[in-house]
Short mmCIF file of C-alpha atoms and ligand atoms in Angstrom, two decimals:
data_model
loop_
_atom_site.label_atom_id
_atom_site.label_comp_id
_atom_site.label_asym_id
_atom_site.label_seq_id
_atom_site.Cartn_x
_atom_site.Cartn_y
_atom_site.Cartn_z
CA UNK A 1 -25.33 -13.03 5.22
CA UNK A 2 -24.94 -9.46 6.82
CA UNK A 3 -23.69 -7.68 9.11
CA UNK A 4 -24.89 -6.79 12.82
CA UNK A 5 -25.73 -3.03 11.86
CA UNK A 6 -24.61 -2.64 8.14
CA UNK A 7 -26.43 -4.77 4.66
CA UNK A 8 -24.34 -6.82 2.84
CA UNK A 9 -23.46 -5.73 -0.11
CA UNK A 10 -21.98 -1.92 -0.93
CA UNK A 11 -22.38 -1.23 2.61
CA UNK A 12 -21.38 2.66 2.13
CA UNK A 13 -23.69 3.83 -0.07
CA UNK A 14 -23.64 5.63 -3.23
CA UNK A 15 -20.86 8.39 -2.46
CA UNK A 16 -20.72 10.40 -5.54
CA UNK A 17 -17.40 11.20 -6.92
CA UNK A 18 -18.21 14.42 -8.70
CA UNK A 19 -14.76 16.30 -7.15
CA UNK A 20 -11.78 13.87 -8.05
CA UNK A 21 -10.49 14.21 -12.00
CA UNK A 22 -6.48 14.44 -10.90
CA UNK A 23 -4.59 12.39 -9.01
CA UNK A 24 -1.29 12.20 -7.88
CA UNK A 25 0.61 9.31 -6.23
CA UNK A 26 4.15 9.93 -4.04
CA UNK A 27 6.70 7.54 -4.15
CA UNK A 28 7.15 5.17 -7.18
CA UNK A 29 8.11 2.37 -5.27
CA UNK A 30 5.93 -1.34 -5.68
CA UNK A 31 2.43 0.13 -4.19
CA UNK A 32 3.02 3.79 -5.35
CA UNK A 33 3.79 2.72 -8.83
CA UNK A 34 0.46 0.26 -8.96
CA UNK A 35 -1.52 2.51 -7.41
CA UNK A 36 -0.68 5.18 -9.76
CA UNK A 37 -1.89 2.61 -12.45
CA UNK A 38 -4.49 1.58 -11.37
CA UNK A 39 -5.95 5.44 -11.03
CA UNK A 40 -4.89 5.84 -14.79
CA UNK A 41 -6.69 2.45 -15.45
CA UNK A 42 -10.10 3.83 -13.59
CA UNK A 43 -9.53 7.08 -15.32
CA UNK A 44 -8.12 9.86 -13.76
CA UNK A 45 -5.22 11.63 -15.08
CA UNK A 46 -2.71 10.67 -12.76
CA UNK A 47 0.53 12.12 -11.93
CA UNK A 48 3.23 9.38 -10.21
CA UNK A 49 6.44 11.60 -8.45
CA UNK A 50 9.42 10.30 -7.08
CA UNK A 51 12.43 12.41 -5.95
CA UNK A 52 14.21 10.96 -9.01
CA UNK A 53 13.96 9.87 -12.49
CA UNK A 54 15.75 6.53 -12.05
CA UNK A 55 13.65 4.66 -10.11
CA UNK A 56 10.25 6.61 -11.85
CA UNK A 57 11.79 4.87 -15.60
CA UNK A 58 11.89 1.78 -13.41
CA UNK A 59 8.65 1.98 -12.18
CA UNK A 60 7.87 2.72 -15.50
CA UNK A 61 9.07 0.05 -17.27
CA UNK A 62 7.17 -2.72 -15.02
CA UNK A 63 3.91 -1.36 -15.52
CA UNK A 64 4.26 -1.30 -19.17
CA UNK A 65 5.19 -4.68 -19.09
CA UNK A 66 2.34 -5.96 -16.63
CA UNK A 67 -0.48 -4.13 -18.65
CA UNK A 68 0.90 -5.40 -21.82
CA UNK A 69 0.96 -8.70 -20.61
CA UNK A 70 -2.63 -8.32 -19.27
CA UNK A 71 -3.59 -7.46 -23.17
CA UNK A 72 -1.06 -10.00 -24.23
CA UNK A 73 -3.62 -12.72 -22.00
CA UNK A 74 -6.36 -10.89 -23.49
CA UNK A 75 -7.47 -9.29 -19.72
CA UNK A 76 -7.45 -6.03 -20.84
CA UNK A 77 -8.37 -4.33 -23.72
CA UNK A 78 -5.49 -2.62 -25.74
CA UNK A 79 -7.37 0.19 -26.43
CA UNK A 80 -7.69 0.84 -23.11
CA UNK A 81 -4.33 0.55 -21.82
CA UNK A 82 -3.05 2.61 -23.91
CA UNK A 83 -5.47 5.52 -23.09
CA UNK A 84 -4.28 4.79 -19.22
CA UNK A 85 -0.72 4.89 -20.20
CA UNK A 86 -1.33 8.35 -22.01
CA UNK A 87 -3.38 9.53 -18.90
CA UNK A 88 -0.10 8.78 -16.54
CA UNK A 89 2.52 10.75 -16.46
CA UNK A 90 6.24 10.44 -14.21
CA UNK A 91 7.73 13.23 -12.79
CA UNK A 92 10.19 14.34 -10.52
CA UNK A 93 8.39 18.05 -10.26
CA UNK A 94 5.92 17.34 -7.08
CA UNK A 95 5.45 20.71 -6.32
CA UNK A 96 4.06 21.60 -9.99
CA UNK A 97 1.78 18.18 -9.88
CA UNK A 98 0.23 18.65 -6.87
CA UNK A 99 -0.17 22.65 -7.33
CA UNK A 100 -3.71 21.49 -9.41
CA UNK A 101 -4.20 18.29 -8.35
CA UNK A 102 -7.85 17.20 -6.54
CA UNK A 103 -6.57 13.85 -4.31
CA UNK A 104 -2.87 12.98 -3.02
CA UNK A 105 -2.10 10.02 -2.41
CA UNK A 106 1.43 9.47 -0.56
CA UNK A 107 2.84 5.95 -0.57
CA UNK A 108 6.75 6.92 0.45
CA UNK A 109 8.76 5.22 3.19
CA UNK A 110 6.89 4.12 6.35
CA UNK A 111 8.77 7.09 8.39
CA UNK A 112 6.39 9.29 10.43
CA UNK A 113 8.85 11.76 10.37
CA UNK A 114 9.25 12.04 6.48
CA UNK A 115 5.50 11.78 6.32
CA UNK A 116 4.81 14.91 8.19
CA UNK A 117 7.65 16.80 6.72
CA UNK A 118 6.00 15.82 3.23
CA UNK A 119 2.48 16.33 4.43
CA UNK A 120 3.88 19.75 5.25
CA UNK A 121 4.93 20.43 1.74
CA UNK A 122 1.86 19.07 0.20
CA UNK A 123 -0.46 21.28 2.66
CA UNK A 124 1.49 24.68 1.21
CA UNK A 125 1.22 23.98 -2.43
CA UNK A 126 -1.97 21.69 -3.15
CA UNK A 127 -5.02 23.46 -3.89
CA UNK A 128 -7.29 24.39 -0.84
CA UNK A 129 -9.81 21.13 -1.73
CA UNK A 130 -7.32 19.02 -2.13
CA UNK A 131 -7.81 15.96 -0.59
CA UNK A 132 -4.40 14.22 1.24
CA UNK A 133 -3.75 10.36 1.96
CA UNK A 134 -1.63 8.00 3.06
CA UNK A 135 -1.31 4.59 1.93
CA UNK A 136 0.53 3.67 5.08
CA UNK A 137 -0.85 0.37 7.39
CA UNK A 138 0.43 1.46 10.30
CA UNK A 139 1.18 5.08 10.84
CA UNK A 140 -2.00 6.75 11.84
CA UNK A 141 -2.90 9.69 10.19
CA UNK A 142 -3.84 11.28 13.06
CA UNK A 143 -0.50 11.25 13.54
CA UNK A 144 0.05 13.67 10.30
CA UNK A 145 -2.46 15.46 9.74
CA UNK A 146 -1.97 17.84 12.33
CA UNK A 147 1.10 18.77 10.13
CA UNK A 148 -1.11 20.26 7.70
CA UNK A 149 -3.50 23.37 8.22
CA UNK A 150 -6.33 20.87 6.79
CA UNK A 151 -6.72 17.47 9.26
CA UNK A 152 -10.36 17.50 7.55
CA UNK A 153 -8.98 16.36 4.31
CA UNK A 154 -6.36 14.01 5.59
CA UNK A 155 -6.95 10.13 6.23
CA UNK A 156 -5.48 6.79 5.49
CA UNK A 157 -5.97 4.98 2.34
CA UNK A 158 -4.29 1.54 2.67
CA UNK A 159 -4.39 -0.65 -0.63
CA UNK A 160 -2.73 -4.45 -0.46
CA UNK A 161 0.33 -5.36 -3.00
CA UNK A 162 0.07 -6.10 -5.37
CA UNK A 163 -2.68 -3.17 -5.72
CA UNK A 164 -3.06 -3.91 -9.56
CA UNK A 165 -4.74 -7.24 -8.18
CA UNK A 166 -5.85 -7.23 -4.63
CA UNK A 167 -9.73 -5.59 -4.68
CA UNK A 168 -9.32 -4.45 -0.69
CA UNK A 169 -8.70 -0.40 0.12
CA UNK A 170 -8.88 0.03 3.78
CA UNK A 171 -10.17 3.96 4.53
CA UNK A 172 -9.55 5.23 8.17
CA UNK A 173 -10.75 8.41 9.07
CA UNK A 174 -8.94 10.24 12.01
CA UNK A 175 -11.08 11.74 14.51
CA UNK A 176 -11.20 15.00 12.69
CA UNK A 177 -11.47 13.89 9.31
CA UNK A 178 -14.53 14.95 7.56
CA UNK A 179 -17.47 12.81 6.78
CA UNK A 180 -17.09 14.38 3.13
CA UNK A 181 -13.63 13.12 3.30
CA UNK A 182 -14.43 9.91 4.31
CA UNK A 183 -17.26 9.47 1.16
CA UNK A 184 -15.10 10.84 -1.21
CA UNK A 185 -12.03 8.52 -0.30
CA UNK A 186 -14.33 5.30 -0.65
CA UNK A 187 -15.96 6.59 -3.48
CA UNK A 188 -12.59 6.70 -5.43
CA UNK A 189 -11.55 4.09 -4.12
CA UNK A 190 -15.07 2.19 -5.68
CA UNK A 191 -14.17 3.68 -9.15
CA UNK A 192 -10.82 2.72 -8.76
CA UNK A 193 -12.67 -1.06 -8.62
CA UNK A 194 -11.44 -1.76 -5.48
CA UNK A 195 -13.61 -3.14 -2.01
CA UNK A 196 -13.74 -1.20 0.94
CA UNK A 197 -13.23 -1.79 4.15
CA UNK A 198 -14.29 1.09 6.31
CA UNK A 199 -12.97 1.62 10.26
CA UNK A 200 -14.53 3.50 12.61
CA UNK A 201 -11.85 5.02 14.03
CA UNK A 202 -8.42 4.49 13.45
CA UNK A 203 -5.89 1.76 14.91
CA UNK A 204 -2.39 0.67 14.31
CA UNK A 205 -2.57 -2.30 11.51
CA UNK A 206 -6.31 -1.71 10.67
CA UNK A 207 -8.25 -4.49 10.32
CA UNK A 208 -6.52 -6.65 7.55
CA UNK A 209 -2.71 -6.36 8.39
CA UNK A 210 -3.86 -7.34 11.92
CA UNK A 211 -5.16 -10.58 10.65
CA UNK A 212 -2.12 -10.99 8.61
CA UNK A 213 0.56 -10.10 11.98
CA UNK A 214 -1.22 -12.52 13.91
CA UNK A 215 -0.45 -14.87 11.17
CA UNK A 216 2.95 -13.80 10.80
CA UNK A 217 4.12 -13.52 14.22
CA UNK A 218 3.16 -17.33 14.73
CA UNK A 219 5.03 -18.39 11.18
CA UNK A 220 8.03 -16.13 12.69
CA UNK A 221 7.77 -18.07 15.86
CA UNK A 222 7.56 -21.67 14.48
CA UNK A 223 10.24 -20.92 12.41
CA UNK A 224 12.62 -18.76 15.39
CA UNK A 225 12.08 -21.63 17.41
CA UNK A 226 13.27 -24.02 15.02
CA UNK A 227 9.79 -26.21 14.74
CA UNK A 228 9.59 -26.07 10.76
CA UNK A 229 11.56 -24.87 7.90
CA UNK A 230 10.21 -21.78 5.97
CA UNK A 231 9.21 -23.96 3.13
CA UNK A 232 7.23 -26.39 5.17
CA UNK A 233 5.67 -23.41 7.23
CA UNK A 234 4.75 -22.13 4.05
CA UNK A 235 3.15 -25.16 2.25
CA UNK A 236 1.08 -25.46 5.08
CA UNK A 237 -0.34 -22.32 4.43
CA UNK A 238 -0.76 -23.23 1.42
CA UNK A 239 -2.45 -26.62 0.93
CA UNK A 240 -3.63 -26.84 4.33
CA UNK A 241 -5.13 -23.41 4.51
CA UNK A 242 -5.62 -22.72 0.97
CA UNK A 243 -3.56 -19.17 1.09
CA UNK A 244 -2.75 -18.58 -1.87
CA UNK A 245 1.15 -17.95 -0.51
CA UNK A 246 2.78 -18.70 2.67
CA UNK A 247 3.34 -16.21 5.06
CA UNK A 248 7.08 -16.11 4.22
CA UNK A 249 6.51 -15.92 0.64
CA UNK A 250 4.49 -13.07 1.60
CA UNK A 251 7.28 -11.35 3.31
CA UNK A 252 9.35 -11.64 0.38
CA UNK A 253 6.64 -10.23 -1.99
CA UNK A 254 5.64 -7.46 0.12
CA UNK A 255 9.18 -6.10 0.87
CA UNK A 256 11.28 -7.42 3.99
CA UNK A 257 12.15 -3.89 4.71
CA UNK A 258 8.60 -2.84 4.49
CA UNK A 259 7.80 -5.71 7.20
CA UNK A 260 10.83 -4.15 9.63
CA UNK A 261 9.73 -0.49 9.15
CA UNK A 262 5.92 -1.35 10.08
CA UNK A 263 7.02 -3.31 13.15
CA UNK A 264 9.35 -0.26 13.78
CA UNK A 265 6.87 2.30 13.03
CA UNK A 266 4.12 0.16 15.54
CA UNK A 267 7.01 0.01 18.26
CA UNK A 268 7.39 3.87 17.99
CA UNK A 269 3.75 4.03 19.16
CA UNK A 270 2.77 1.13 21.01
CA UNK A 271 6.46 1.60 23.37
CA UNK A 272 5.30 -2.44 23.20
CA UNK A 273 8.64 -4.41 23.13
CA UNK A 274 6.22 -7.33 21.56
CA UNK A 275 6.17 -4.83 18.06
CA UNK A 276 9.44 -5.06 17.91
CA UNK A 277 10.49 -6.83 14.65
CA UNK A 278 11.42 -10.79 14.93
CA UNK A 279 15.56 -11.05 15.07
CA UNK A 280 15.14 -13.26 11.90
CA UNK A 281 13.60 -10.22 10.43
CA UNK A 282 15.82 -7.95 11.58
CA UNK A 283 18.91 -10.08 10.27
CA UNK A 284 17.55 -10.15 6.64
CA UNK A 285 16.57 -6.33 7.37
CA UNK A 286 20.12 -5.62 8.25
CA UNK A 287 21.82 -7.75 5.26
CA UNK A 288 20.03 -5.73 2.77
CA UNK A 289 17.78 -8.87 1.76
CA UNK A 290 14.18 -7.39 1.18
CA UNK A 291 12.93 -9.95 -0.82
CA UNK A 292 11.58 -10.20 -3.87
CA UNK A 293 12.95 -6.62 -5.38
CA UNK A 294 16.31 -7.53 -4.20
CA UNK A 295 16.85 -10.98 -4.90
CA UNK A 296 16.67 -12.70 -1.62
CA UNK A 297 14.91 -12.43 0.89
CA UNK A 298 13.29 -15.79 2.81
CA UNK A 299 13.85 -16.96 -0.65
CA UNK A 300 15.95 -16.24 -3.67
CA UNK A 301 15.15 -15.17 -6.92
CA UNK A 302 16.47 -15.42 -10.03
CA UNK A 303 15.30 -12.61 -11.78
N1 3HC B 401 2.05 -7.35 -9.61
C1 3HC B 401 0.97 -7.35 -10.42
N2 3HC B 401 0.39 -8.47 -10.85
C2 3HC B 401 0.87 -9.63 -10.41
C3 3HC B 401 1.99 -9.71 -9.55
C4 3HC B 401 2.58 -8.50 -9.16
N3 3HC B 401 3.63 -8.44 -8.33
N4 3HC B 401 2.25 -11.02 -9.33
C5 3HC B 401 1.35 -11.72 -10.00
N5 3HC B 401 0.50 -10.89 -10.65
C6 3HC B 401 -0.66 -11.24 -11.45
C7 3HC B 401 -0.30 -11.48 -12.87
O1 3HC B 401 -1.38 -11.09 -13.67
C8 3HC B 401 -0.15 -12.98 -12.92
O2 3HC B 401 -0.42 -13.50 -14.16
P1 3HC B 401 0.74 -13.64 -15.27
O3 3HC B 401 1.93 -14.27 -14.61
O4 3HC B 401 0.10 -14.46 -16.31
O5 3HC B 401 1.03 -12.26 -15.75
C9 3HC B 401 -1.22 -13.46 -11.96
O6 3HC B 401 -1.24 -12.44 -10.92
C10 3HC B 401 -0.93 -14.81 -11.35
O7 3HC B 401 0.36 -14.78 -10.80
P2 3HC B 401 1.20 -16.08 -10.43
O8 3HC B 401 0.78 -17.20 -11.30
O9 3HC B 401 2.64 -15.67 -10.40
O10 3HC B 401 0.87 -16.37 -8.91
P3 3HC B 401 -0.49 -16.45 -8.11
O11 3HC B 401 -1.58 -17.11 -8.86
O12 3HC B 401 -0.10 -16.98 -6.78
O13 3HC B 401 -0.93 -14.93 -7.91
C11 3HC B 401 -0.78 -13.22 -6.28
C12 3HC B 401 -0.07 -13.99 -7.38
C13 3HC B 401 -1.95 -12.43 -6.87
C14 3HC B 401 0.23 -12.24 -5.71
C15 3HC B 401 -1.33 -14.24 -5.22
O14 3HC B 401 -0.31 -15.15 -4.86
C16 3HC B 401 -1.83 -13.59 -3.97
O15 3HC B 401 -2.95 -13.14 -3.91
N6 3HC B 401 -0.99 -13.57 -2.91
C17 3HC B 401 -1.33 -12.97 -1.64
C18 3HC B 401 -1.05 -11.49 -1.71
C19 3HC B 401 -1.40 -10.80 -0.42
O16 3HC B 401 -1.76 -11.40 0.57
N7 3HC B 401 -1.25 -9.48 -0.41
C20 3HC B 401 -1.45 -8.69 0.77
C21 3HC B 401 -0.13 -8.36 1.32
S1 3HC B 401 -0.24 -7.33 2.77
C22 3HC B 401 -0.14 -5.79 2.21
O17 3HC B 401 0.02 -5.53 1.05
C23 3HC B 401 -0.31 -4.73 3.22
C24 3HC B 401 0.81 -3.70 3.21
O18 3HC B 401 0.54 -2.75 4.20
C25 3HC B 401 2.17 -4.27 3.43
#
């Protein structure tokens, strides 16, 4: 099977990634946190920074627990965990991470404008090759870059939660982003053992979150409209569909608040009325009930 213009295969080529030892990751929240691991996994030094130390012991704290349990089950090797744990460190000093770091990764909230304001920061103290990303789905970086004095370096980088598991890393260039950019974003993104799914240009949603809305927006629908319960929309998904969760499960796993803010954040752009979260949404939203990391969500939790 291939594609109309492209080989199967490692469609992008062999980008080397001769420029990338240090990474740091913003925001220690579930994808920052993962992210950061998985760098330290692939071998980078990696720095994770959050704004404070609570939630960075936290964040902490799971991934010791996940990797352990990977050796635990025997999928990794203990050796090498523990030379990823050494190799990632938590901090609360941005400012002196990023001062000699080589790639940037920011995966705060989806807010555009606490993106630029940070993109801002990042631009005045990060070393003049430095590379700077955002993990976010649905703000653009088009939309950020131009808060830096280097829209060259600056594109989206979107990995899927959990990113310790899911292989796909979405890169989307801007239209000034640099082709170098571009190769040594996937390239990472290769060592980091990930897949990558490479846009043209860049759209709201990218390609797999698009899939995923369309998807959602009908479960939302069925579900507004009182067709089906949340569990039977769900287990359709599941055993008739062979998802491995229903889209509502999803929800709760990915972060209920993360759901409203991309609808939110799409609105803001689109003007569309149709981005606008679904009311159920918005009542879990406003309740405090994000989902898995909170308790309850579509579903509750126990732990
Ligand atoms: N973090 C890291 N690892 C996890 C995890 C988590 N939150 N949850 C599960 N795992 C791993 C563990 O290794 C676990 O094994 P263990 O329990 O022995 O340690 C293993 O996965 C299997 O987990 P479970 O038995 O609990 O459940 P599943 O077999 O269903 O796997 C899953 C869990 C990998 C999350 C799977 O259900 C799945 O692939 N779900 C779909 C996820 C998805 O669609 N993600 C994309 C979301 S969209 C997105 O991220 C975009 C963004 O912009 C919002």
């Amino acid at each position: 099977m291939s594609g109309s213009e492209n080989s199967a295969g490692a469609a992008h080529g062999a980008a080397s990634l001769t420029n990338v030892r240090h990474v740091t990751v913003i925001g220690s929240g579930t994808m920052g946190s993962q992210i950061a691991m998985v760098s330290a996994l692939a071998g980078f030094e990696t720095a994770l920074v959050d704004i404070a130390q609570d939630p960075l012991e936290l964040a902490k704290d799971q991934l010791w627990k996940r990797v352990d349990r990977d050796v635990e089950k025997g999928r990794r090797d203990g050796g090498d965990v523990t030379a990823a744990k050494n190799r990632l460190t938590f901090t609360t000093d941005r400012d002196a991470a990023v001062a000699s770091t080589d790639l940037v990764i920011e995966a705060a909230v989806e807010d555009l404008a606490v993106k630029r304001s940070l993109f801002t920061s990042l631009d005045a103290v990060a070393p003049e090759r430095t590379v700077l990303v955002t993990n976010s789905s649905n703000i653009v970086s088009s939309r950020i870059a131009d808060a830096t004095g280097r829209p060259e370096k600056v594109c989206n980088m979107h990995f899927f939660n959990p990113a310790l598991i899911m292989e796909c890393v979405e890169v989307v260039p801007h239209p000034e982003t640099s082709a170098e950019t571009v190769d040594t974003v996937t390239a990472l993104a290769e060592a980091f053992g990930k897949s990558v799914v490479r846009l043209r240009r860049e759209i709201p949603g990218f390609v797999a979150n698009r899939l995923l809305n369309a998807i959602r927006r009908e479960a939302l629908s069925l579900h507004d409209e009182g067709i089906a319960d949340v569990e039977d929309i769900d287990r359709a998904a599941r055993t008739a569909l062979r998802h491995p969760m229903g889209p509502f499960e999803l929800m709760d796993l990915v972060g209920i608040d993360v759901v409203y803010l991309i609808r939110m954040a799409e609105y803001e752009q689109t003007g569309d009325p149709g981005s606008l979260p679904a009311e159920s949404v918005t009542r879990l939203y406003e309740k405090g009930k994000y989902g898995r990391k909170t308790g309850e969500g579509w579903y509750t939790y126990s732990t």
